mmCIF file of C-alpha atoms in Angstrom:
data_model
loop_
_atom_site.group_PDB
_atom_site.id
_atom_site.type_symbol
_atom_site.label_atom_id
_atom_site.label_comp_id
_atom_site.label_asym_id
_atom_site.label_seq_id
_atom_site.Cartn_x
_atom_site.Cartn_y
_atom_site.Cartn_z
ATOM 1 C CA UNK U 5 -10.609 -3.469 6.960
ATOM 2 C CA UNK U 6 -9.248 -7.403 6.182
ATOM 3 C CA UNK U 7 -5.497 -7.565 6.942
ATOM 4 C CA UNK U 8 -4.055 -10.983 6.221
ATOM 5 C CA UNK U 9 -0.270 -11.212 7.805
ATOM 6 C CA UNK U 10 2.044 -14.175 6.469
ATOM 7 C CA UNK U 11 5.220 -15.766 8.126
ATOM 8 C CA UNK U 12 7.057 -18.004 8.479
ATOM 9 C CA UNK U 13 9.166 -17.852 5.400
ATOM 10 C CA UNK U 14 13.189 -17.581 5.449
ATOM 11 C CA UNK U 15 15.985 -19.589 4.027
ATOM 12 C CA UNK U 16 15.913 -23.568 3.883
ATOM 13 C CA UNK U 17 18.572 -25.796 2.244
ATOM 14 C CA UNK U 18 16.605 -28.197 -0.473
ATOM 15 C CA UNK U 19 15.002 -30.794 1.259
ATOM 16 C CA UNK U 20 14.089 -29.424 4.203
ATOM 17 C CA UNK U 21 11.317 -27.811 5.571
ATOM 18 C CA UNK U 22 8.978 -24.713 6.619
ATOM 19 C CA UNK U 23 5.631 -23.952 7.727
ATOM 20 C CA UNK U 24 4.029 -20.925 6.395
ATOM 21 C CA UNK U 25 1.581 -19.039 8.326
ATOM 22 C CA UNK U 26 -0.885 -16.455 7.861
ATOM 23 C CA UNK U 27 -3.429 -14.996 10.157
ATOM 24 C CA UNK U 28 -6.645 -12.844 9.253
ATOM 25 C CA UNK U 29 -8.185 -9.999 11.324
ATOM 26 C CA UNK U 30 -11.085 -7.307 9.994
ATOM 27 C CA UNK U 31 -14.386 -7.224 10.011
ATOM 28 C CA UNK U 32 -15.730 -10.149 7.280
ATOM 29 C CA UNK U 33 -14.098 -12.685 9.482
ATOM 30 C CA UNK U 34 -15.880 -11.169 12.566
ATOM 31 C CA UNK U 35 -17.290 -14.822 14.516
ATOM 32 C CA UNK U 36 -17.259 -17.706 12.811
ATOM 33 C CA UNK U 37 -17.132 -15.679 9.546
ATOM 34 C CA UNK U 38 -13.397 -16.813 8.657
ATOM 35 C CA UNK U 39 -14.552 -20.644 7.790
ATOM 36 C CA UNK U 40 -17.064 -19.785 4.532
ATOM 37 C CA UNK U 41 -14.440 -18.594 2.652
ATOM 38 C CA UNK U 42 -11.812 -20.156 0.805
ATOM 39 C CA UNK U 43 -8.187 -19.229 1.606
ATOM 40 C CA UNK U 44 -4.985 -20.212 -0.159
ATOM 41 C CA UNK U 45 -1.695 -19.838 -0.852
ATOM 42 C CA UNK U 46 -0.112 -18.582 -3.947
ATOM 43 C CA UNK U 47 3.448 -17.741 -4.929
ATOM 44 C CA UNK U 48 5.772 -15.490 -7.283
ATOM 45 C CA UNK U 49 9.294 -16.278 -8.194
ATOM 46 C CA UNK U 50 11.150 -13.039 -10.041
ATOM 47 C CA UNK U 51 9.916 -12.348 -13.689
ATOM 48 C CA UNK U 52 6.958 -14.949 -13.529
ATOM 49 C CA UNK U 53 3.387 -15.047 -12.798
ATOM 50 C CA UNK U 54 1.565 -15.238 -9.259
ATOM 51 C CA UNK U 55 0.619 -19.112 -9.494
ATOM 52 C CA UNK U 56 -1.601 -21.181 -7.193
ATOM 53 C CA UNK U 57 0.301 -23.144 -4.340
ATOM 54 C CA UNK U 58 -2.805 -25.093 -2.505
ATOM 55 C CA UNK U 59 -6.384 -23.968 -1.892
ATOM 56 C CA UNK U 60 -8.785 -25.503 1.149
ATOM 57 C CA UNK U 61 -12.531 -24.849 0.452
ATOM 58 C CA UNK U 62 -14.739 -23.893 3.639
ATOM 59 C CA UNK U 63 -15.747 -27.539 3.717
ATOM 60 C CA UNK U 64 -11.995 -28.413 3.413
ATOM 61 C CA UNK U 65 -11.691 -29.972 -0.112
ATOM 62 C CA UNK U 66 -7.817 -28.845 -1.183
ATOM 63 C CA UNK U 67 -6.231 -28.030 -4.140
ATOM 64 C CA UNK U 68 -2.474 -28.342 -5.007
ATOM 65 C CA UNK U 69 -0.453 -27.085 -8.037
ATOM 66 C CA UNK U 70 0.677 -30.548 -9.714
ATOM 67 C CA UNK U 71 4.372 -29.473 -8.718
ATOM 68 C CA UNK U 72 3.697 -29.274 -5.016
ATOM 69 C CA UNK U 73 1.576 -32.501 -4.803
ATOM 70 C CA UNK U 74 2.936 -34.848 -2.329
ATOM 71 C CA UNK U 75 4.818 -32.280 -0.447
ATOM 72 C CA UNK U 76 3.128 -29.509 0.572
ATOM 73 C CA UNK U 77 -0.064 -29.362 3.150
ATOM 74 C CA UNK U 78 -2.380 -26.704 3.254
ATOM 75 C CA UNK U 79 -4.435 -26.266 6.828
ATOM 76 C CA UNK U 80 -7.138 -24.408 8.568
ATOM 77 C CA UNK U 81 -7.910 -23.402 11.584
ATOM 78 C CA UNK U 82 -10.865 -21.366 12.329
ATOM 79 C CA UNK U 83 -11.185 -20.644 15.758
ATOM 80 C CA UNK U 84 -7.429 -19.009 15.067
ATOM 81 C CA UNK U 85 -8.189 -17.867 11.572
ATOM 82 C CA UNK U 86 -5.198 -18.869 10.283
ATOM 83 C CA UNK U 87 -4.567 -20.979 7.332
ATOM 84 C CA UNK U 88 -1.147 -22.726 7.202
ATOM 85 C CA UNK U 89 0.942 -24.167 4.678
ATOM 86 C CA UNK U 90 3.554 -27.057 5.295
ATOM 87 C CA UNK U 91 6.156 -27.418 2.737
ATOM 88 C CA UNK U 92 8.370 -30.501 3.045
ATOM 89 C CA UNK U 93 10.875 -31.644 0.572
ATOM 90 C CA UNK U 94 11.765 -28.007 -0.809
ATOM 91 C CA UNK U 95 13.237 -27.621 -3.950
ATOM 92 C CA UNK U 96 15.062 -24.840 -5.107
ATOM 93 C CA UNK U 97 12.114 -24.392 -7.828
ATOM 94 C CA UNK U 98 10.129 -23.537 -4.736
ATOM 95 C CA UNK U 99 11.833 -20.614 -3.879
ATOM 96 C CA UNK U 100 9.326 -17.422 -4.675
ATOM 97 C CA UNK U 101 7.507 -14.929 -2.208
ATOM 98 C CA UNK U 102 4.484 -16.690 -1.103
ATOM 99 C CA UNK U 103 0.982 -14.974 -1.041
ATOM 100 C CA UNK U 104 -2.105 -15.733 1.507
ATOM 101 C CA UNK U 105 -5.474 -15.067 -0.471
ATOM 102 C CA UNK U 106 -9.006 -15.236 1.084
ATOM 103 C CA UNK U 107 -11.688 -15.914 -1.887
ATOM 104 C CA UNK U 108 -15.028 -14.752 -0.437
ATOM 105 C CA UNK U 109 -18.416 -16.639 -1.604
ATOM 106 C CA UNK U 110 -18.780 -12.728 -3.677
ATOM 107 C CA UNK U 111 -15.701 -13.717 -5.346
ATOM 108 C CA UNK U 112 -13.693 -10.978 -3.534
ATOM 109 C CA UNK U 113 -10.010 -11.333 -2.903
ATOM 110 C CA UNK U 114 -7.908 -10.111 -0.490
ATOM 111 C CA UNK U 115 -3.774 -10.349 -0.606
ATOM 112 C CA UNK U 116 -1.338 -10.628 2.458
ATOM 113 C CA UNK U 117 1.974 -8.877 1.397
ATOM 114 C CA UNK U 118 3.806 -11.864 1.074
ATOM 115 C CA UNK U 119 6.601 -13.582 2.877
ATOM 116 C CA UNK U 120 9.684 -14.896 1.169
ATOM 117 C CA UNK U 121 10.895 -18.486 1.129
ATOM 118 C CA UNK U 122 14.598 -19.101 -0.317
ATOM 119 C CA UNK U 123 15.953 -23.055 -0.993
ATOM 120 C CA UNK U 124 19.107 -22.744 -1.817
ATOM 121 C CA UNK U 125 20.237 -25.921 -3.582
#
């Protein structure tokens, strides 16, 4: 059973800061299992579409979302297997719930529940 558990979200004012975390537990990430797969961060504002945030590869090439370039940081750590985003410079565009995936090399994905991050302007 894969469980992926998010925090770290809450309310910011714009221009500050928070550090999302989200730590995976089950059975695929058993040993050093957690580092082949891609993880990621994805978020959904109300009455839009899930969107990529930032992606880190198992070799740790990233990926950002044009609108987050510059200001966010995606992470890994494997030992902990927990991937970790650092948002800096929020925007009140930024505010959504934010989703931790884990791609597998089968192209399975698996979906924490989400934690919500609110920049109020």
């Amino acid at each position: 059973q894969v469980q992926l558990v998010e925090s770290g979200g809450g309310l910011v004012h714009a221009g500050g800061s928070l550090r999302l975390s989200c730590v995976a537990s089950g059975t695929i990430f058993s040993g050093t299992m957690f580092s082949i797969h891609t993880v990621g961060w994805y978020r959904q504002a109300p009455g839009k579409q899930r969107d990529m945030v930032a992606t880190i590869a198992s070799g740790g090439v990233s990926n950002y979302a044009d609108s987050v370039k510059g200001r966010f940081t995606i992470s890994r750590d494997n030992v902990k297997k927990t991937v970790y985003l650092q948002m800096s410079s929020l925007k009140s565009e930024d505010s959504a719930v934010y989703y931790c995936n884990i791609n597998t090399p089968y192209d399975m994905n698996y979906w924490g529940k989400g934690t919500l991050v609110t920049v109020s302007s």
